PDB file of C-alpha atoms in Angstrom:
ATOM      1  CA  MET A 591     -17.141   8.291  12.161  1.00 34.00           C
ATOM      2  CA  ASN A 592     -20.182   9.694  13.875  1.00 35.00           C
ATOM      3  CA  GLN A 593     -20.831  13.028  11.952  1.00 35.00           C
ATOM      4  CA  GLY A 594     -22.080  14.480  15.150  1.00 37.00           C
ATOM      5  CA  ASN A 595     -18.881  13.907  16.967  1.00 34.00           C
ATOM      6  CA  LYS A 596     -16.756  14.815  13.983  1.00 31.00           C
ATOM      7  CA  SER A 597     -15.161  18.090  15.306  1.00 30.00           C
ATOM      8  CA  GLU A 598     -14.474  16.358  18.708  1.00 31.00           C
ATOM      9  CA  GLN A 599     -12.992  13.455  16.996  1.00 30.00           C
ATOM     10  CA  GLU A 600     -10.886  15.624  14.610  1.00 32.00           C
ATOM     11  CA  LYS A 601      -9.606  17.525  17.835  1.00 30.00           C
ATOM     12  CA  ASN A 602      -8.332  14.090  19.154  1.00 31.00           C
ATOM     13  CA  SER A 603      -7.042  12.645  15.848  1.00 30.00           C
ATOM     14  CA  SER A 604      -4.094  13.270  13.734  1.00 29.00           C
ATOM     15  CA  THR A 605      -3.392  12.366  10.216  1.00 29.00           C
ATOM     16  CA  MET A 606      -0.400  10.788   8.333  1.00 30.00           C
ATOM     17  CA  ASP A 607       0.104   9.400   4.987  1.00 32.00           C
ATOM     18  CA  HIS A 608      -1.093   5.889   4.510  1.00 36.00           C
ATOM     19  CA  GLU A 609       2.272   4.083   5.345  1.00 38.00           C
ATOM     20  CA  SER A 610       1.704   5.721   8.563  1.00 37.00           C
ATOM     21  CA  MET A 611      -2.188   5.698   8.278  1.00 42.00           C
ATOM     22  CA  GLU A 612      -3.204   9.049   6.573  1.00 46.00           C
ATOM     23  CA  GLY A 613      -6.950   9.662   7.227  1.00 48.00           C
ATOM     24  CA  MET A 614      -6.941   7.015  10.081  1.00 48.00           C
ATOM     25  CA  ASN A 615      -9.566   7.941  12.723  1.00 47.00           C
ATOM     26  CA  HIS A 616      -7.230   7.447  15.655  1.00 54.00           C
ATOM     27  CA  SER A 617      -9.725   7.941  18.394  1.00 58.00           C
ATOM     28  CA  GLY A 618     -13.193   6.401  18.131  1.00 66.00           C
ATOM     29  CA  SER A 619     -16.605   7.169  19.682  1.00 69.00           C
ATOM     30  CA  GLY A 620     -16.415   3.875  21.569  1.00 75.00           C
ATOM     31  CA  GLU A 621     -19.633   2.669  19.897  1.00 83.00           C
ATOM     32  CA  VAL A 622     -19.512  -0.888  18.762  1.00 87.00           C
ATOM     33  CA  PRO A 623     -21.251  -2.299  15.860  1.00 89.00           C
ATOM     34  CA  LYS A 624     -24.708  -3.876  16.268  1.00 86.00           C
ATOM     35  CA  GLY A 625     -24.478  -7.460  17.060  1.00 87.00           C
ATOM     36  CA  LEU A 626     -21.157  -7.394  18.572  1.00 93.00           C
ATOM     37  CA  LYS A 627     -20.920  -9.471  21.760  1.00 91.00           C
ATOM     38  CA  GLY A 628     -18.520  -8.832  24.787  1.00 95.00           C
ATOM     39  CA  ALA A 629     -15.953 -11.560  25.257  1.00 96.00           C
ATOM     40  CA  GLU A 630     -16.965 -13.872  27.921  1.00 94.00           C
ATOM     41  CA  SER A 631     -13.401 -14.689  29.432  1.00 95.00           C
ATOM     42  CA  PRO A 632     -10.932 -12.388  27.728  1.00 97.00           C
ATOM     43  CA  THR A 633      -7.164 -12.651  28.503  1.00 97.00           C
ATOM     44  CA  PHE A 634      -7.025  -9.050  29.214  1.00 98.00           C
ATOM     45  CA  LYS A 635      -9.872  -7.732  31.250  1.00 97.00           C
ATOM     46  CA  ILE A 636     -11.502  -4.278  30.751  1.00 97.00           C
ATOM     47  CA  GLY A 637      -9.868  -1.841  32.716  1.00 98.00           C
ATOM     48  CA  SER A 638      -6.565  -3.682  32.899  1.00 98.00           C
ATOM     49  CA  LYS A 639      -3.124  -2.599  31.280  1.00 98.00           C
ATOM     50  CA  ALA A 640      -1.218  -4.306  28.485  1.00 98.00           C
ATOM     51  CA  ILE A 641       1.680  -3.524  26.115  1.00 98.00           C
ATOM     52  CA  ILE A 642       0.742  -3.108  22.431  1.00 98.00           C
ATOM     53  CA  ASN A 643       2.921  -5.091  20.049  1.00 97.00           C
ATOM     54  CA  ALA A 644       1.563  -3.781  16.786  1.00 95.00           C
ATOM     55  CA  ASP A 645       2.645  -0.962  14.496  1.00 91.00           C
ATOM     56  CA  HIS A 646      -0.718  -0.155  12.775  1.00 87.00           C
ATOM     57  CA  MET A 647       0.115   3.425  13.512  1.00 86.00           C
ATOM     58  CA  GLU A 648       3.184   5.308  14.197  1.00 89.00           C
ATOM     59  CA  GLY A 649       3.887   5.368  18.082  1.00 95.00           C
ATOM     60  CA  MET A 650       1.487   2.216  18.793  1.00 96.00           C
ATOM     61  CA  ASN A 651       4.324  -0.318  19.108  1.00 97.00           C
ATOM     62  CA  GLY A 652       5.341  -0.646  22.800  1.00 98.00           C
ATOM     63  CA  ALA A 653       2.665   1.655  24.101  1.00 98.00           C
ATOM     64  CA  GLU A 654       0.898   0.896  27.323  1.00 98.00           C
ATOM     65  CA  ALA A 655      -2.689   0.237  26.659  1.00 97.00           C
ATOM     66  CA  THR A 656      -5.922   0.287  28.855  1.00 98.00           C
ATOM     67  CA  ILE A 657      -8.352  -2.156  27.773  1.00 98.00           C
ATOM     68  CA  VAL A 658     -11.681  -0.487  27.266  1.00 97.00           C
ATOM     69  CA  GLY A 659     -13.536  -3.266  25.390  1.00 97.00           C
ATOM     70  CA  ALA A 660     -13.026  -6.930  24.720  1.00 98.00           C
ATOM     71  CA  PHE A 661     -15.046  -8.730  22.005  1.00 97.00           C
ATOM     72  CA  ASP A 662     -15.287 -12.394  20.445  1.00 97.00           C
ATOM     73  CA  THR A 663     -15.429 -12.232  16.742  1.00 97.00           C
ATOM     74  CA  THR A 664     -13.785 -12.795  13.385  1.00 98.00           C
ATOM     75  CA  VAL A 665     -11.175 -10.230  12.518  1.00 98.00           C
ATOM     76  CA  TYR A 666      -9.958  -9.521   8.934  1.00 98.00           C
ATOM     77  CA  THR A 667      -7.263  -7.923   6.960  1.00 97.00           C
ATOM     78  CA  ILE A 668      -8.631  -6.313   3.812  1.00 98.00           C
ATOM     79  CA  SER A 669      -7.640  -4.479   0.663  1.00 98.00           C
ATOM     80  CA  TYR A 670      -9.707  -1.977  -0.862  1.00 98.00           C
ATOM     81  CA  ASN A 671      -9.723   1.034  -3.157  1.00 98.00           C
ATOM     82  CA  PRO A 672     -10.826   3.998  -1.107  1.00 98.00           C
ATOM     83  CA  THR A 673     -14.377   5.554  -2.051  1.00 97.00           C
ATOM     84  CA  THR A 674     -12.366   8.988  -2.038  1.00 96.00           C
ATOM     85  CA  GLY A 675      -9.884   7.931  -4.660  1.00 96.00           C
ATOM     86  CA  GLY A 676      -6.232   7.392  -4.345  1.00 93.00           C
ATOM     87  CA  LYS A 677      -3.899   4.586  -3.838  1.00 96.00           C
ATOM     88  CA  ARG A 678      -5.252   1.148  -3.088  1.00 97.00           C
ATOM     89  CA  VAL A 679      -5.022   0.005   0.553  1.00 96.00           C
ATOM     90  CA  THR A 680      -3.677  -3.375   1.067  1.00 96.00           C
ATOM     91  CA  ASN A 681      -3.636  -5.657   4.124  1.00 95.00           C
ATOM     92  CA  HIS A 682      -5.415  -3.069   6.216  1.00 95.00           C
ATOM     93  CA  LYS A 683      -5.631  -4.281  10.008  1.00 95.00           C
ATOM     94  CA  TRP A 684      -8.341  -4.565  11.252  1.00 96.00           C
ATOM     95  CA  ILE A 685     -12.042  -4.854  10.397  1.00 97.00           C
ATOM     96  CA  ILE A 686     -14.257  -7.258  12.100  1.00 98.00           C
ATOM     97  CA  HIS A 687     -17.234  -9.273  10.863  1.00 98.00           C
ATOM     98  CA  GLU A 688     -19.830  -7.050  12.302  1.00 97.00           C
ATOM     99  CA  GLU A 689     -18.143  -4.029  10.339  1.00 97.00           C
ATOM    100  CA  ILE A 690     -19.274  -5.728   6.941  1.00 98.00           C
ATOM    101  CA  LYS A 691     -22.475  -4.734   5.315  1.00 97.00           C
ATOM    102  CA  ASP A 692     -25.203  -7.426   5.605  1.00 96.00           C
ATOM    103  CA  PRO A 693     -22.515 -10.047   7.062  1.00 96.00           C
ATOM    104  CA  SER A 694     -23.245 -13.696   6.276  1.00 95.00           C
ATOM    105  CA  ASP A 695     -23.672 -16.053   9.301  1.00 94.00           C
ATOM    106  CA  LYS A 696     -20.264 -17.582   8.612  1.00 96.00           C
ATOM    107  CA  SER A 697     -16.800 -16.125   8.584  1.00 97.00           C
ATOM    108  CA  TYR A 698     -15.481 -15.024   5.212  1.00 98.00           C
ATOM    109  CA  LYS A 699     -12.417 -16.477   3.754  1.00 98.00           C
ATOM    110  CA  PRO A 700      -9.510 -15.079   2.058  1.00 98.00           C
ATOM    111  CA  GLY A 701     -10.516 -13.832  -1.617  1.00 98.00           C
ATOM    112  CA  ASP A 702     -14.032 -13.068  -0.688  1.00 98.00           C
ATOM    113  CA  GLU A 703     -15.289  -9.707  -1.631  1.00 98.00           C
ATOM    114  CA  VAL A 704     -17.536  -7.602   0.888  1.00 98.00           C
ATOM    115  CA  ILE A 705     -18.704  -3.936   1.396  1.00 98.00           C
ATOM    116  CA  VAL A 706     -17.187  -2.173   4.247  1.00 98.00           C
ATOM    117  CA  LYS A 707     -19.288  -0.566   6.929  1.00 96.00           C
ATOM    118  CA  ALA A 708     -16.405   0.563   9.091  1.00 94.00           C
ATOM    119  CA  ASP A 709     -14.936   3.982   8.994  1.00 91.00           C
ATOM    120  CA  HIS A 710     -11.725   3.784  10.500  1.00 88.00           C
ATOM    121  CA  MET A 711     -10.128   5.623   7.507  1.00 90.00           C
ATOM    122  CA  GLU A 712     -11.222   8.229   5.158  1.00 92.00           C
ATOM    123  CA  GLY A 713     -12.792   6.417   1.970  1.00 96.00           C
ATOM    124  CA  MET A 714     -13.245   3.045   3.915  1.00 97.00           C
ATOM    125  CA  LYS A 715     -17.138   3.108   4.500  1.00 97.00           C
ATOM    126  CA  GLY A 716     -18.831   1.749   1.387  1.00 98.00           C
ATOM    127  CA  ALA A 717     -15.765   0.411  -0.051  1.00 98.00           C
ATOM    128  CA  THR A 718     -15.744  -2.932  -1.810  1.00 98.00           C
ATOM    129  CA  ALA A 719     -12.910  -4.983  -0.229  1.00 98.00           C
ATOM    130  CA  VAL A 720     -11.177  -8.357  -0.595  1.00 98.00           C
ATOM    131  CA  ILE A 721     -10.578 -10.352   2.582  1.00 98.00           C
ATOM    132  CA  ASP A 722      -6.669 -10.981   2.794  1.00 98.00           C
ATOM    133  CA  SER A 723      -6.945 -12.996   6.005  1.00 98.00           C
ATOM    134  CA  ALA A 724      -9.426 -14.078   8.575  1.00 98.00           C
ATOM    135  CA  GLU A 725      -9.132 -14.990  12.270  1.00 97.00           C
ATOM    136  CA  GLN A 726     -11.490 -16.029  15.011  1.00 97.00           C
ATOM    137  CA  THR A 727     -10.096 -14.279  18.128  1.00 97.00           C
ATOM    138  CA  THR A 728     -10.617 -11.765  20.930  1.00 97.00           C
ATOM    139  CA  VAL A 729     -10.429  -8.187  19.850  1.00 97.00           C
ATOM    140  CA  TYR A 730      -9.858  -5.371  21.879  1.00 97.00           C
ATOM    141  CA  MET A 731     -10.771  -1.484  22.007  1.00 96.00           C
ATOM    142  CA  VAL A 732      -7.945   0.379  23.743  1.00 97.00           C
ATOM    143  CA  ASP A 733      -6.854   3.957  25.032  1.00 97.00           C
ATOM    144  CA  TYR A 734      -3.066   4.523  24.774  1.00 97.00           C
ATOM    145  CA  THR A 735      -0.651   7.431  24.337  1.00 96.00           C
ATOM    146  CA  PRO A 736       1.585   7.148  21.409  1.00 97.00           C
ATOM    147  CA  THR A 737       5.266   6.394  22.355  1.00 97.00           C
ATOM    148  CA  THR A 738       6.243   9.109  19.906  1.00 95.00           C
ATOM    149  CA  GLY A 739       4.343  11.692  22.155  1.00 92.00           C
ATOM    150  CA  GLY A 740       1.042  13.538  21.291  1.00 90.00           C
ATOM    151  CA  GLU A 741      -2.510  13.227  22.445  1.00 93.00           C
ATOM    152  CA  LYS A 742      -3.931  10.195  24.087  1.00 95.00           C
ATOM    153  CA  VAL A 743      -5.824   8.005  21.496  1.00 94.00           C
ATOM    154  CA  THR A 744      -9.083   6.772  22.940  1.00 95.00           C
ATOM    155  CA  ASN A 745     -11.399   3.848  21.928  1.00 94.00           C
ATOM    156  CA  HIS A 746      -8.976   2.764  19.182  1.00 94.00           C
ATOM    157  CA  LYS A 747     -10.419  -0.154  17.077  1.00 93.00           C
ATOM    158  CA  TRP A 748      -9.118  -3.014  17.008  1.00 95.00           C
ATOM    159  CA  VAL A 749      -6.103  -4.679  18.536  1.00 97.00           C
ATOM    160  CA  THR A 750      -5.954  -8.561  18.612  1.00 97.00           C
ATOM    161  CA  GLU A 751      -5.262 -10.644  21.533  1.00 95.00           C
ATOM    162  CA  SER A 752      -1.772 -11.784  19.733  1.00 96.00           C
ATOM    163  CA  GLU A 753      -0.945  -7.901  19.608  1.00 98.00           C
ATOM    164  CA  LEU A 754      -1.088  -7.554  23.227  1.00 98.00           C
ATOM    165  CA  SER A 755       1.099  -8.597  25.993  1.00 98.00           C
ATOM    166  CA  ALA A 756       0.930  -8.257  29.761  1.00 95.00           C
ATOM    167  CA  LYS A 757       2.298  -5.410  31.256  1.00 87.00           C
TER     168      LYS A 757
END
């Protein structure tokens, strides 16, 4: 999280326990990692609407999303011990290749150990993580309003192409 935007981000964000993503930074700055390239021909174009078919967070599954970014990259699920202490996070969805410290030129494989640059959740940035899965795909940054009510989530990172369907 960009420290300069912390109070704004905290206003747009809610916290829940990890089963429902405690410490998750629901809304993001819209900044993308250095080196991340926009998708050349994404299935879901920027500005279009789609339905989210994923439950990374409460109220996400079935929500209508507006596509605000589309990028071709490798996406990973990871497991790590938060730098802030607490219970090990397993199979976290998603970080992308460009959110790994000093990423290699090639995609990582399950079992590889990496240092996380992303700060999607409290205690994530700087954590040593094990890659659980890797997939080359288009990832999307989306805006959506949770189906459970509450404030609109903006610039949520990341939803994969397979987690979206046409509206």
